[in-house]
PDB file of C-alpha atoms in Angstrom:
ATOM      1  CA  MET A  65     181.725  85.805  -1.148  1.00  0.00           C
ATOM      2  CA  ILE A  66     179.273  88.550  -0.191  1.00  0.00           C
ATOM      3  CA  SER A  67     175.906  87.382   1.055  1.00  0.00           C
ATOM      4  CA  THR A  68     172.645  89.247   1.451  1.00  0.00           C
ATOM      5  CA  GLU A  69     172.130  90.774   4.885  1.00  0.00           C
ATOM      6  CA  THR A  70     169.226  89.211   6.778  1.00  0.00           C
ATOM      7  CA  ILE A  71     167.305  90.428   9.807  1.00  0.00           C
ATOM      8  CA  GLN A  72     168.485  87.306  11.667  1.00  0.00           C
ATOM      9  CA  HIS A  73     172.120  88.178  10.978  1.00  0.00           C
ATOM     10  CA  ALA A  74     171.771  91.898  11.752  1.00  0.00           C
ATOM     11  CA  LEU A  75     169.826  91.532  14.999  1.00  0.00           C
ATOM     12  CA  VAL A  76     170.984  88.168  16.380  1.00  0.00           C
ATOM     13  CA  GLU A  77     174.018  86.588  14.712  1.00  0.00           C
ATOM     14  CA  TYR A  78     176.283  89.563  14.037  1.00  0.00           C
ATOM     15  CA  SER A  79     179.135  89.671  16.581  1.00  0.00           C
ATOM     16  CA  SER A  80     178.029  92.984  18.098  1.00  0.00           C
ATOM     17  CA  ALA A  81     174.423  91.799  18.310  1.00  0.00           C
ATOM     18  CA  LYS A  82     175.511  88.542  19.994  1.00  0.00           C
ATOM     19  CA  ALA A  83     177.600  90.471  22.522  1.00  0.00           C
ATOM     20  CA  THR A  84     174.584  92.660  23.274  1.00  0.00           C
ATOM     21  CA  TRP A  85     172.306  89.649  23.795  1.00  0.00           C
ATOM     22  CA  HIS A  86     174.845  88.125  26.196  1.00  0.00           C
ATOM     23  CA  ARG A  87     174.464  91.257  28.378  1.00  0.00           C
ATOM     24  CA  SER A  88     170.677  90.906  28.409  1.00  0.00           C
ATOM     25  CA  ILE A  89     168.469  88.464  30.318  1.00  0.00           C
ATOM     26  CA  VAL A  90     167.536  86.711  27.065  1.00  0.00           C
ATOM     27  CA  ASP A  91     168.951  83.308  26.147  1.00  0.00           C
ATOM     28  CA  ILE A  92     169.206  83.590  22.371  1.00  0.00           C
ATOM     29  CA  GLY A  93     169.575  79.834  22.002  1.00  0.00           C
ATOM     30  CA  ALA A  94     171.415  77.967  19.288  1.00  0.00           C
ATOM     31  CA  GLY A  95     170.006  80.058  16.478  1.00  0.00           C
ATOM     32  CA  ALA A  96     167.320  79.616  13.887  1.00  0.00           C
ATOM     33  CA  ALA A  97     166.998  79.761  10.136  1.00  0.00           C
ATOM     34  CA  THR A  98     165.004  82.990  10.174  1.00  0.00           C
ATOM     35  CA  PHE A  99     164.377  85.878  12.529  1.00  0.00           C
ATOM     36  CA  SER A 100     160.679  85.048  12.794  1.00  0.00           C
ATOM     37  CA  CYS A 101     161.480  81.425  13.792  1.00  0.00           C
ATOM     38  CA  TRP A 102     163.984  82.677  16.368  1.00  0.00           C
ATOM     39  CA  LEU A 103     161.514  85.186  17.787  1.00  0.00           C
ATOM     40  CA  LEU A 104     158.646  82.679  17.867  1.00  0.00           C
ATOM     41  CA  GLY A 105     160.899  80.216  19.716  1.00  0.00           C
ATOM     42  CA  ILE A 106     161.691  82.790  22.391  1.00  0.00           C
ATOM     43  CA  PHE A 107     158.091  83.965  22.722  1.00  0.00           C
ATOM     44  CA  THR A 108     156.940  80.353  23.088  1.00  0.00           C
ATOM     45  CA  ARG A 109     159.208  79.638  26.059  1.00  0.00           C
ATOM     46  CA  ALA A 110     159.737  83.073  27.620  1.00  0.00           C
ATOM     47  CA  HIS A 111     158.037  84.932  30.427  1.00  0.00           C
ATOM     48  CA  GLU A 112     156.603  88.418  29.935  1.00  0.00           C
ATOM     49  CA  VAL A 113     159.719  90.182  31.263  1.00  0.00           C
ATOM     50  CA  GLU A 114     161.952  88.302  28.819  1.00  0.00           C
ATOM     51  CA  MET A 115     159.588  88.991  25.896  1.00  0.00           C
ATOM     52  CA  GLU A 116     159.637  92.709  26.724  1.00  0.00           C
ATOM     53  CA  GLU A 117     163.417  92.687  26.791  1.00  0.00           C
ATOM     54  CA  VAL A 118     163.568  90.846  23.446  1.00  0.00           C
ATOM     55  CA  ALA A 119     161.432  93.527  21.821  1.00  0.00           C
ATOM     56  CA  MET A 120     163.341  96.440  23.323  1.00  0.00           C
ATOM     57  CA  VAL A 121     166.842  95.024  22.798  1.00  0.00           C
ATOM     58  CA  ASN A 122     165.995  94.330  19.139  1.00  0.00           C
ATOM     59  CA  TRP A 123     164.893  97.961  18.815  1.00  0.00           C
ATOM     60  CA  ALA A 124     168.082  99.186  20.550  1.00  0.00           C
ATOM     61  CA  ILE A 125     170.355  97.023  18.381  1.00  0.00           C
ATOM     62  CA  TRP A 126     168.631  98.375  15.272  1.00  0.00           C
ATOM     63  CA  ARG A 127     169.008 101.930  16.551  1.00  0.00           C
ATOM     64  CA  ALA A 128     172.708 101.422  17.340  1.00  0.00           C
ATOM     65  CA  ARG A 129     173.255  99.879  13.923  1.00  0.00           C
ATOM     66  CA  ASN A 130     171.601 102.860  12.219  1.00  0.00           C
ATOM     67  CA  ASP A 131     173.717 105.249  14.298  1.00  0.00           C
ATOM     68  CA  PHE A 132     176.826 103.438  13.083  1.00  0.00           C
ATOM     69  CA  VAL A 133     175.789 103.211   9.426  1.00  0.00           C
ATOM     70  CA  TRP A 134     174.463 106.757   9.070  1.00  0.00           C
ATOM     71  CA  GLN A 135     176.462 108.736  11.635  1.00  0.00           C
ATOM     72  CA  LYS A 136     179.579 106.582  12.197  1.00  0.00           C
ATOM     73  CA  LYS A 137     178.705 106.537  15.908  1.00  0.00           C
ATOM     74  CA  SER A 138     179.544 103.402  17.894  1.00  0.00           C
ATOM     75  CA  TRP A 139     177.674 102.161  20.950  1.00  0.00           C
ATOM     76  CA  LEU A 140     179.006  99.954  23.735  1.00  0.00           C
ATOM     77  CA  THR A 141     176.982  96.763  24.077  1.00  0.00           C
ATOM     78  CA  SER A 142     176.261  97.607  27.716  1.00  0.00           C
ATOM     79  CA  ASN A 143     174.802 100.965  26.614  1.00  0.00           C
ATOM     80  CA  ILE A 144     172.572  99.267  24.057  1.00  0.00           C
ATOM     81  CA  VAL A 145     170.990  97.066  26.730  1.00  0.00           C
ATOM     82  CA  THR A 146     170.732  99.988  29.160  1.00  0.00           C
ATOM     83  CA  ALA A 147     169.033 102.150  26.503  1.00  0.00           C
ATOM     84  CA  ALA A 148     166.551  99.336  25.801  1.00  0.00           C
ATOM     85  CA  ARG A 149     165.684  98.919  29.474  1.00  0.00           C
ATOM     86  CA  ASN A 150     165.400 102.670  30.042  1.00  0.00           C
ATOM     87  CA  MET A 151     163.032 103.054  27.094  1.00  0.00           C
ATOM     88  CA  LEU A 152     160.862 100.205  28.388  1.00  0.00           C
ATOM     89  CA  ASP A 153     160.799 101.717  31.886  1.00  0.00           C
ATOM     90  CA  GLN A 154     159.813 105.112  30.479  1.00  0.00           C
ATOM     91  CA  TYR A 155     157.098 103.528  28.356  1.00  0.00           C
ATOM     92  CA  LYS A 156     155.646 101.630  31.321  1.00  0.00           C
ATOM     93  CA  PHE A 157     155.763 104.739  33.497  1.00  0.00           C
ATOM     94  CA  ALA A 158     153.964 106.775  30.832  1.00  0.00           C
ATOM     95  CA  GLN A 159     151.315 104.066  30.379  1.00  0.00           C
ATOM     96  CA  GLY A 160     150.619 104.065  34.107  1.00  0.00           C
ATOM     97  CA  ARG A 161     150.093 107.830  34.082  1.00  0.00           C
ATOM     98  CA  LYS A 162     147.324 108.075  31.483  1.00  0.00           C
ATOM     99  CA  GLY A 163     145.703 111.468  31.766  1.00  0.00           C
ATOM    100  CA  LEU A 164     148.211 112.687  34.321  1.00  0.00           C
ATOM    101  CA  SER A 165     151.341 114.742  34.010  1.00  0.00           C
ATOM    102  CA  LEU A 166     154.535 112.797  33.381  1.00  0.00           C
ATOM    103  CA  SER A 167     156.388 115.289  35.545  1.00  0.00           C
ATOM    104  CA  PRO A 168     158.270 113.726  38.467  1.00  0.00           C
ATOM    105  CA  LEU A 169     156.987 116.692  40.492  1.00  0.00           C
ATOM    106  CA  ASP A 170     153.457 115.322  40.217  1.00  0.00           C
ATOM    107  CA  ASP A 171     152.359 114.196  43.680  1.00  0.00           C
ATOM    108  CA  GLY A 172     150.296 111.145  42.833  1.00  0.00           C
ATOM    109  CA  GLY A 173     147.423 112.914  41.137  1.00  0.00           C
ATOM    110  CA  ARG A 174     146.529 115.373  43.893  1.00  0.00           C
ATOM    111  CA  ASN A 175     148.262 118.259  42.160  1.00  0.00           C
ATOM    112  CA  TYR A 176     148.707 117.147  38.562  1.00  0.00           C
ATOM    113  CA  GLU A 177     149.010 119.380  35.535  1.00  0.00           C
ATOM    114  CA  ARG A 178     146.411 119.571  32.809  1.00  0.00           C
ATOM    115  CA  TRP A 179     146.372 121.843  29.809  1.00  0.00           C
ATOM    116  CA  ILE A 180     143.877 124.682  30.208  1.00  0.00           C
ATOM    117  CA  SER A 181     142.677 126.527  27.134  1.00  0.00           C
ATOM    118  CA  PRO A 182     143.364 130.247  26.840  1.00  0.00           C
ATOM    119  CA  VAL A 183     140.596 132.835  26.903  1.00  0.00           C
ATOM    120  CA  LEU A 184     138.599 133.565  23.759  1.00  0.00           C
ATOM    121  CA  ASN A 185     140.681 134.768  20.775  1.00  0.00           C
ATOM    122  CA  LYS A 186     144.007 134.221  22.548  1.00  0.00           C
ATOM    123  CA  ILE A 187     146.824 131.793  21.796  1.00  0.00           C
ATOM    124  CA  LYS A 188     148.578 129.714  24.431  1.00  0.00           C
ATOM    125  CA  VAL A 189     152.179 128.668  23.868  1.00  0.00           C
ATOM    126  CA  ASN A 190     153.591 125.652  25.702  1.00  0.00           C
ATOM    127  CA  VAL A 191     157.322 124.935  25.806  1.00  0.00           C
ATOM    128  CA  ASP A 192     159.270 121.873  26.862  1.00  0.00           C
ATOM    129  CA  GLY A 193     162.863 120.708  26.840  1.00  0.00           C
ATOM    130  CA  ALA A 194     164.281 117.196  26.572  1.00  0.00           C
ATOM    131  CA  LEU A 195     167.761 115.868  27.312  1.00  0.00           C
ATOM    132  CA  PHE A 196     169.444 113.176  25.243  1.00  0.00           C
ATOM    133  CA  GLU A 197     172.588 112.838  27.320  1.00  0.00           C
ATOM    134  CA  GLN A 198     173.729 109.560  25.806  1.00  0.00           C
ATOM    135  CA  GLU A 199     173.625 111.111  22.350  1.00  0.00           C
ATOM    136  CA  GLY A 200     175.171 114.429  23.501  1.00  0.00           C
ATOM    137  CA  TRP A 201     172.329 116.762  22.576  1.00  0.00           C
ATOM    138  CA  PHE A 202     169.116 118.292  23.842  1.00  0.00           C
ATOM    139  CA  GLY A 203     165.937 119.492  22.242  1.00  0.00           C
ATOM    140  CA  VAL A 204     163.216 122.035  22.783  1.00  0.00           C
ATOM    141  CA  GLY A 205     159.679 122.055  21.504  1.00  0.00           C
ATOM    142  CA  CYS A 206     156.935 124.633  21.307  1.00  0.00           C
ATOM    143  CA  VAL A 207     153.218 124.249  20.612  1.00  0.00           C
ATOM    144  CA  ALA A 208     150.792 127.134  20.084  1.00  0.00           C
ATOM    145  CA  ARG A 209     147.070 126.395  20.478  1.00  0.00           C
ATOM    146  CA  ASP A 210     143.975 128.552  20.248  1.00  0.00           C
ATOM    147  CA  HIS A 211     141.052 128.798  22.692  1.00  0.00           C
ATOM    148  CA  HIS A 212     139.516 125.650  21.139  1.00  0.00           C
ATOM    149  CA  GLY A 213     142.683 123.689  21.826  1.00  0.00           C
ATOM    150  CA  THR A 214     143.444 123.484  18.097  1.00  0.00           C
ATOM    151  CA  MET A 215     147.127 123.550  17.270  1.00  0.00           C
ATOM    152  CA  VAL A 216     148.019 126.753  15.441  1.00  0.00           C
ATOM    153  CA  GLU A 217     151.697 126.026  14.954  1.00  0.00           C
ATOM    154  CA  ALA A 218     154.491 123.949  16.465  1.00  0.00           C
ATOM    155  CA  PHE A 219     158.226 123.629  16.134  1.00  0.00           C
ATOM    156  CA  LYS A 220     161.156 121.779  17.599  1.00  0.00           C
ATOM    157  CA  LYS A 221     164.877 122.395  17.639  1.00  0.00           C
ATOM    158  CA  GLY A 222     167.776 120.149  18.523  1.00  0.00           C
ATOM    159  CA  LYS A 223     171.028 121.496  19.891  1.00  0.00           C
ATOM    160  CA  VAL A 224     174.361 119.778  20.459  1.00  0.00           C
ATOM    161  CA  GLY A 225     175.699 119.813  23.999  1.00  0.00           C
ATOM    162  CA  TYR A 226     175.078 118.827  27.570  1.00  0.00           C
ATOM    163  CA  VAL A 227     172.898 121.100  29.715  1.00  0.00           C
ATOM    164  CA  GLN A 228     170.913 120.911  32.927  1.00  0.00           C
ATOM    165  CA  PRO A 229     167.141 120.374  32.496  1.00  0.00           C
ATOM    166  CA  GLU A 230     166.424 123.928  33.621  1.00  0.00           C
ATOM    167  CA  ILE A 231     168.741 125.325  30.953  1.00  0.00           C
ATOM    168  CA  ALA A 232     166.992 123.301  28.243  1.00  0.00           C
ATOM    169  CA  GLU A 233     163.686 124.758  29.463  1.00  0.00           C
ATOM    170  CA  PHE A 234     165.106 128.298  29.455  1.00  0.00           C
ATOM    171  CA  ILE A 235     166.423 127.868  25.925  1.00  0.00           C
ATOM    172  CA  GLY A 236     162.978 126.574  24.945  1.00  0.00           C
ATOM    173  CA  ILE A 237     161.382 129.713  26.396  1.00  0.00           C
ATOM    174  CA  LYS A 238     163.903 131.914  24.546  1.00  0.00           C
ATOM    175  CA  GLU A 239     163.141 130.100  21.272  1.00  0.00           C
ATOM    176  CA  ALA A 240     159.397 130.476  21.901  1.00  0.00           C
ATOM    177  CA  LEU A 241     159.776 134.208  22.553  1.00  0.00           C
ATOM    178  CA  SER A 242     161.807 134.583  19.341  1.00  0.00           C
ATOM    179  CA  TRP A 243     159.102 132.675  17.488  1.00  0.00           C
ATOM    180  CA  ILE A 244     156.346 134.859  19.003  1.00  0.00           C
ATOM    181  CA  ALA A 245     158.222 137.992  17.934  1.00  0.00           C
ATOM    182  CA  THR A 246     157.987 136.840  14.295  1.00  0.00           C
ATOM    183  CA  HIS A 247     154.206 136.200  14.584  1.00  0.00           C
ATOM    184  CA  PRO A 248     152.532 139.513  15.507  1.00  0.00           C
TER     185      PRO A 248
END
């Protein structure tokens, strides 16, 4: 007999989800009738660190499930937990750096980067690259802004493969130059 999929089953009771939770710091308990009851039970007894992990592991399980359903890509349970923890660490790091560059080259605020507008009637183009090693691809993005700081145009491109961060940046610059050539 086929039953309707529930959030509780997909994120907690499914065998892969259970295996993922067993690798986390969260005690999922004996189960609950609904996902909201299960989550409320954990949030009632848990400490902040455990509540953060519950939120992020749920997100990572959902992401892994979507990868499987839509792209036929399987994740190891250990990678699901690692991805959840990495995302939380990156989020916390970014929150602690409000107004400052997220670059690891930033020296504690003494030499941080800030966007500076171009001179009157000029356009400034900023480029960045990002690595998604676990997924086997990288991306580049480009934003063009005028002297008021208003975005004129932006684009992003994803590319399959593994590259060094510098190479992703170089490819981003190449893509930006190609884009500029089409916008006289």
